[in-house]
Amino acid sequence: MDTHTYPVTRTDAEWRAKLTPEQYAVMRGHGTERPGSCALLYEKRAGTFTCVGCDQPLFEAKLKFESGTGWPSFNDPVEGSVETTVDRSYGMVRTECHCARCGSHLGHVFEDGPPPTGLRYCINGVALNFQPA
């Protein structure tokens, strides 16, 4: 059980009132949206992707790239905005990423991304809002 406390906390009822059922399943239940199902996958404008749960800036649009996976992918998060934990679900070992401010599940990070970081932050689009520049 995660005992880490975050600067933004809500009761389960408050999370359910704030999030759509799909957002709740992904962000609070560590779920995954269907690949290719989110409009933000196709977002190409300059701006910032923020957390649906707390509005924290997470990823700059200039670091978004097309990975072909069906989820928005980024090279690197805004400094200090994303934390990681080991995810051992489904018989795999992966690195989960979550919002450092509210703890919401965002997706996973993999070491198969392009330079300069070599990382691919594979993020559920329903966990993101987009703020155009």
Coordinates of N, CA and C in Angstrom, one line a residue:
M1 N 0.8 -1.2 0.0 CA 0.0 0.0 0.0 C 0.9 1.2 0.0
D2 N 0.5 2.2 -0.8 CA 1.3 3.5 -0.9 C 0.9 4.4 0.3
T3 N 1.9 4.7 1.1 CA 1.7 5.5 2.2 C 2.3 6.9 2.0
H4 N 2.8 7.2 0.8 CA 3.4 8.5 0.5 C 2.2 9.5 0.5
T5 N 2.5 10.7 1.1 CA 1.5 11.8 1.0 C 1.9 12.8 0.0
Y6 N 0.9 13.4 -0.7 CA 1.1 14.4 -1.7 C 0.6 15.7 -1.3
P7 N 1.1 16.8 -1.9 CA 0.6 18.1 -1.6 C -0.9 18.3 -1.9
V8 N -1.4 17.6 -2.9 CA -2.8 17.7 -3.2 C -3.4 16.3 -2.9
T9 N -4.3 16.3 -1.9 CA -5.0 15.1 -1.5 C -6.5 15.3 -1.6
R10 N -7.2 14.2 -1.9 CA -8.7 14.3 -2.0 C -9.2 12.9 -1.4
T11 N -10.4 12.9 -0.9 CA -11.0 11.7 -0.5 C -11.4 10.9 -1.8
D12 N -11.7 9.7 -1.7 CA -12.2 8.9 -2.8 C -13.4 9.5 -3.4
A13 N -14.3 10.0 -2.6 CA -15.6 10.6 -3.1 C -15.2 11.9 -3.9
E14 N -14.3 12.7 -3.4 CA -13.9 13.9 -4.1 C -13.2 13.5 -5.5
W15 N -12.4 12.5 -5.5 CA -11.8 12.1 -6.8 C -12.9 11.6 -7.7
R16 N -13.8 10.8 -7.3 CA -14.9 10.4 -8.1 C -15.8 11.5 -8.7
A17 N -16.0 12.6 -7.9 CA -16.7 13.7 -8.3 C -16.0 14.6 -9.3
K18 N -14.6 14.6 -9.2 CA -13.8 15.5 -10.0 C -13.5 14.8 -11.4
L19 N -13.3 13.5 -11.4 CA -12.9 12.8 -12.6 C -14.1 12.0 -13.3
T20 N -13.9 11.8 -14.6 CA -14.9 11.0 -15.3 C -14.6 9.5 -14.8
P21 N -15.6 8.6 -15.1 CA -15.3 7.2 -14.7 C -14.0 6.7 -15.4
E22 N -13.8 7.0 -16.6 CA -12.6 6.5 -17.3 C -11.3 7.2 -16.7
Q23 N -11.4 8.5 -16.4 CA -10.2 9.1 -15.7 C -10.0 8.5 -14.3
Y24 N -11.0 8.2 -13.6 CA -10.9 7.6 -12.3 C -10.2 6.3 -12.4
A25 N -10.7 5.5 -13.3 CA -10.2 4.1 -13.5 C -8.7 4.1 -13.8
V26 N -8.3 5.1 -14.7 CA -6.8 5.2 -15.0 C -6.0 5.9 -13.9
M27 N -6.5 7.0 -13.5 CA -5.6 7.8 -12.6 C -5.6 7.4 -11.1
R28 N -6.7 6.8 -10.7 CA -6.8 6.4 -9.3 C -6.7 4.9 -9.2
G29 N -7.1 4.2 -10.3 CA -7.1 2.7 -10.3 C -6.0 2.1 -11.1
H30 N -5.0 2.9 -11.5 CA -3.8 2.5 -12.3 C -4.2 1.7 -13.5
G31 N -5.3 2.1 -14.2 CA -5.7 1.5 -15.4 C -5.0 2.1 -16.6
T32 N -5.5 1.6 -17.8 CA -4.9 2.1 -19.1 C -6.1 2.3 -20.0
E33 N -6.0 3.5 -20.7 CA -7.0 3.8 -21.7 C -6.7 2.9 -23.0
R34 N -7.7 2.7 -23.8 CA -7.6 2.0 -25.1 C -6.6 2.8 -26.0
P35 N -5.6 2.1 -26.6 CA -4.7 2.8 -27.5 C -5.4 3.5 -28.6
G36 N -5.0 4.7 -28.9 CA -5.5 5.5 -30.0 C -6.9 6.2 -29.7
S37 N -7.3 6.1 -28.4 CA -8.7 6.6 -28.1 C -8.7 8.0 -27.6
C38 N -7.6 8.7 -27.4 CA -7.6 10.0 -26.9 C -7.2 11.0 -27.9
A39 N -7.9 12.1 -28.0 CA -7.6 13.2 -29.0 C -6.3 13.8 -28.8
L40 N -5.8 13.8 -27.5 CA -4.5 14.5 -27.3 C -3.3 13.7 -27.9
L41 N -3.6 12.5 -28.3 CA -2.6 11.8 -29.1 C -2.2 12.6 -30.3
Y42 N -3.1 13.3 -30.9 CA -2.9 14.0 -32.2 C -2.6 15.5 -31.9
E43 N -2.5 16.0 -30.7 CA -2.2 17.4 -30.4 C -0.8 17.7 -30.9
K44 N -0.7 18.8 -31.7 CA 0.6 19.2 -32.3 C 1.0 20.6 -31.9
R45 N 0.1 21.4 -31.3 CA 0.4 22.8 -31.0 C 1.4 23.0 -29.9
A46 N 2.0 24.1 -29.9 CA 2.9 24.5 -28.8 C 2.1 24.7 -27.5
G47 N 2.6 24.3 -26.4 CA 1.9 24.4 -25.1 C 2.4 23.4 -24.1
T48 N 1.6 23.2 -23.1 CA 1.9 22.4 -21.9 C 0.8 21.4 -21.6
F49 N 1.2 20.1 -21.4 CA 0.2 19.1 -20.9 C 0.3 19.1 -19.4
T50 N -0.9 19.2 -18.8 CA -1.0 19.3 -17.3 C -1.8 18.1 -16.8
C51 N -1.7 17.9 -15.5 CA -2.4 16.8 -14.8 C -3.9 17.2 -14.6
V52 N -4.8 16.3 -15.0 CA -6.2 16.4 -14.9 C -6.6 16.5 -13.4
G53 N -5.8 15.8 -12.5 CA -6.2 15.8 -11.1 C -5.8 17.0 -10.3
C54 N -4.8 17.8 -10.8 CA -4.4 18.9 -10.0 C -3.8 20.1 -10.8
D55 N -3.8 20.0 -12.1 CA -3.4 21.1 -13.0 C -1.9 21.3 -13.0
Q56 N -1.1 20.4 -12.4 CA 0.3 20.6 -12.4 C 0.9 20.5 -13.9
P57 N 1.7 21.4 -14.3 CA 2.4 21.2 -15.6 C 3.2 19.9 -15.6
L58 N 3.0 19.0 -16.6 CA 3.8 17.7 -16.6 C 4.7 17.6 -17.7
F59 N 4.3 18.0 -19.0 CA 5.1 17.8 -20.2 C 5.0 19.0 -21.1
E60 N 6.1 19.4 -21.7 CA 6.0 20.5 -22.7 C 5.8 19.8 -24.0
A61 N 4.9 20.5 -24.8 CA 4.6 19.9 -26.1 C 5.8 19.7 -27.0
K62 N 6.8 20.5 -26.9 CA 8.0 20.4 -27.8 C 8.7 19.0 -27.5
L63 N 8.4 18.4 -26.4 CA 9.1 17.1 -26.1 C 8.2 15.9 -26.4
K64 N 7.0 16.2 -27.1 CA 6.1 15.1 -27.4 C 6.6 14.5 -28.8
F65 N 6.4 13.2 -29.0 CA 6.8 12.6 -30.2 C 5.8 11.5 -30.6
E66 N 5.8 11.1 -31.8 CA 4.9 10.0 -32.3 C 5.7 8.7 -32.1
S67 N 5.2 7.9 -31.2 CA 5.9 6.6 -30.9 C 5.2 5.4 -31.6
G68 N 4.0 5.6 -32.2 CA 3.3 4.5 -32.8 C 2.7 3.6 -31.9
T69 N 2.6 3.9 -30.6 CA 2.0 3.0 -29.6 C 0.5 3.2 -29.4
G70 N 0.0 4.4 -29.7 CA -1.4 4.7 -29.5 C -1.6 5.6 -28.3
W71 N -0.5 6.0 -27.6 CA -0.6 6.9 -26.4 C 0.3 8.0 -26.6
P72 N 0.0 9.2 -26.1 CA 0.9 10.3 -26.2 C 2.3 9.9 -25.5
S73 N 3.3 10.3 -26.2 CA 4.7 9.9 -25.7 C 5.6 11.2 -25.6
F74 N 6.4 11.2 -24.6 CA 7.2 12.4 -24.3 C 8.6 11.9 -24.0
N75 N 9.6 12.8 -24.3 CA 11.0 12.5 -23.9 C 11.3 12.6 -22.4
D76 N 10.7 13.7 -21.9 CA 11.1 14.0 -20.5 C 10.0 14.9 -19.9
P77 N 9.7 14.8 -18.6 CA 8.7 15.6 -18.0 C 9.3 16.9 -17.5
V78 N 8.4 17.9 -17.2 CA 8.8 19.1 -16.5 C 9.5 18.7 -15.2
E79 N 10.7 19.3 -15.0 CA 11.5 18.9 -13.8 C 10.6 18.9 -12.5
G80 N 10.7 17.8 -11.8 CA 10.1 17.7 -10.5 C 8.6 17.4 -10.5
S81 N 8.0 17.2 -11.7 CA 6.5 17.1 -11.9 C 6.1 15.6 -11.8
V82 N 7.0 14.7 -12.1 CA 6.6 13.3 -12.2 C 7.5 12.4 -11.4
E83 N 6.9 11.5 -10.6 CA 7.7 10.6 -9.8 C 7.5 9.2 -10.4
T84 N 8.4 8.2 -10.1 CA 8.2 6.9 -10.6 C 8.3 5.9 -9.4
T85 N 7.6 4.7 -9.7 CA 7.7 3.6 -8.8 C 7.8 2.3 -9.6
V86 N 8.2 1.2 -9.0 CA 8.2 -0.1 -9.7 C 6.8 -0.7 -9.7
D87 N 6.4 -1.1 -10.9 CA 5.1 -1.7 -11.2 C 5.3 -3.1 -11.5
R88 N 4.8 -4.0 -10.7 CA 5.0 -5.5 -10.9 C 3.7 -6.1 -11.3
S89 N 2.8 -5.4 -11.8 CA 1.5 -6.0 -12.2 C 1.5 -6.7 -13.5
Y90 N 0.6 -7.6 -13.7 CA 0.4 -8.4 -14.9 C 1.7 -9.2 -15.3
G91 N 2.4 -9.6 -14.2 CA 3.6 -10.5 -14.5 C 4.8 -9.8 -15.1
M92 N 4.8 -8.5 -15.1 CA 5.9 -7.7 -15.7 C 6.5 -6.8 -14.7
V93 N 7.7 -6.3 -15.0 CA 8.3 -5.3 -14.2 C 8.4 -4.1 -15.1
R94 N 7.7 -3.0 -14.7 CA 7.8 -1.8 -15.4 C 8.0 -0.6 -14.5
T95 N 8.3 0.6 -15.0 CA 8.4 1.8 -14.2 C 7.1 2.6 -14.4
E96 N 6.3 2.7 -13.4 CA 5.1 3.5 -13.4 C 5.5 5.0 -13.2
C97 N 4.8 5.9 -13.8 CA 5.0 7.3 -13.5 C 3.7 7.9 -13.0
H98 N 3.8 8.7 -12.1 CA 2.6 9.4 -11.5 C 2.9 10.8 -11.2
C99 N 1.9 11.6 -11.0 CA 2.0 13.1 -10.8 C 2.6 13.2 -9.4
A100 N 3.7 14.1 -9.3 CA 4.3 14.3 -8.0 C 3.5 15.2 -7.1
R101 N 2.5 15.9 -7.6 CA 1.7 16.7 -6.8 C 0.5 16.0 -6.2
C102 N -0.2 15.2 -7.0 CA -1.4 14.5 -6.5 C -1.4 13.0 -6.4
G103 N -0.3 12.4 -7.0 CA -0.1 11.0 -7.0 C -0.9 10.2 -8.0
S104 N -1.6 10.9 -8.9 CA -2.4 10.2 -9.9 C -1.5 9.4 -10.9
H105 N -1.9 8.2 -11.2 CA -1.3 7.4 -12.2 C -1.3 8.1 -13.6
L106 N -0.2 8.2 -14.3 CA -0.2 8.8 -15.6 C 0.1 7.7 -16.7
G107 N 1.0 6.8 -16.4 CA 1.4 5.8 -17.4 C 2.7 5.1 -17.0
H108 N 3.5 4.9 -18.0 CA 4.8 4.2 -17.7 C 5.9 4.8 -18.5
V109 N 7.1 4.7 -18.0 CA 8.3 5.2 -18.7 C 9.1 4.0 -19.2
F110 N 9.6 4.0 -20.4 CA 10.4 3.0 -21.0 C 11.7 3.5 -21.5
E111 N 12.7 2.7 -21.7 CA 14.0 3.1 -22.1 C 14.2 2.8 -23.6
D112 N 13.1 3.1 -24.4 CA 13.2 2.8 -25.9 C 12.8 4.1 -26.7
G113 N 13.0 5.3 -26.0 CA 12.7 6.5 -26.7 C 13.9 7.1 -27.5
P114 N 13.6 8.1 -28.2 CA 14.6 8.8 -29.1 C 15.6 9.6 -28.3
P115 N 16.7 10.0 -28.9 CA 17.6 10.9 -28.2 C 16.9 12.3 -27.9
P116 N 17.3 13.1 -27.0 CA 18.5 12.9 -26.2 C 18.4 12.1 -25.0
T117 N 17.2 11.8 -24.5 CA 17.1 11.1 -23.2 C 17.0 9.6 -23.4
G118 N 16.6 9.1 -24.5 CA 16.4 7.7 -24.7 C 15.2 7.1 -24.0
L119 N 14.4 8.0 -23.4 CA 13.2 7.6 -22.6 C 11.9 7.9 -23.4
R120 N 10.9 7.1 -23.1 CA 9.6 7.2 -23.7 C 8.6 7.2 -22.5
Y121 N 8.1 8.4 -22.1 CA 7.0 8.5 -21.2 C 5.7 8.3 -21.9
C122 N 5.2 7.1 -21.7 CA 4.0 6.6 -22.4 C 2.8 7.0 -21.5
I123 N 2.0 8.0 -21.9 CA 1.1 8.6 -20.9 C -0.4 8.4 -21.4
N124 N -1.2 8.1 -20.5 CA -2.7 8.0 -20.8 C -3.2 9.4 -21.0
G125 N -3.7 9.6 -22.2 CA -4.2 10.9 -22.6 C -5.3 11.4 -21.7
V126 N -6.2 10.5 -21.1 CA -7.2 11.0 -20.2 C -6.7 11.6 -18.9
A127 N -5.5 11.3 -18.6 CA -4.8 11.9 -17.4 C -4.3 13.4 -17.7
L128 N -4.4 13.8 -18.9 CA -3.8 15.1 -19.3 C -4.9 16.1 -19.8
N129 N -4.6 17.4 -19.5 CA -5.2 18.5 -20.1 C -4.2 19.2 -20.9
F130 N -4.6 19.9 -21.9 CA -3.6 20.7 -22.8 C -3.9 22.2 -22.7
Q131 N -2.8 22.9 -22.4 CA -2.9 24.4 -22.3 C -2.1 24.9 -23.5
P132 N -2.7 25.4 -24.5 CA -1.9 26.0 -25.7 C -1.1 27.2 -25.2
A133 N 0.1 27.4 -25.9 CA 1.0 28.5 -25.6 C 0.4 29.8 -25.9

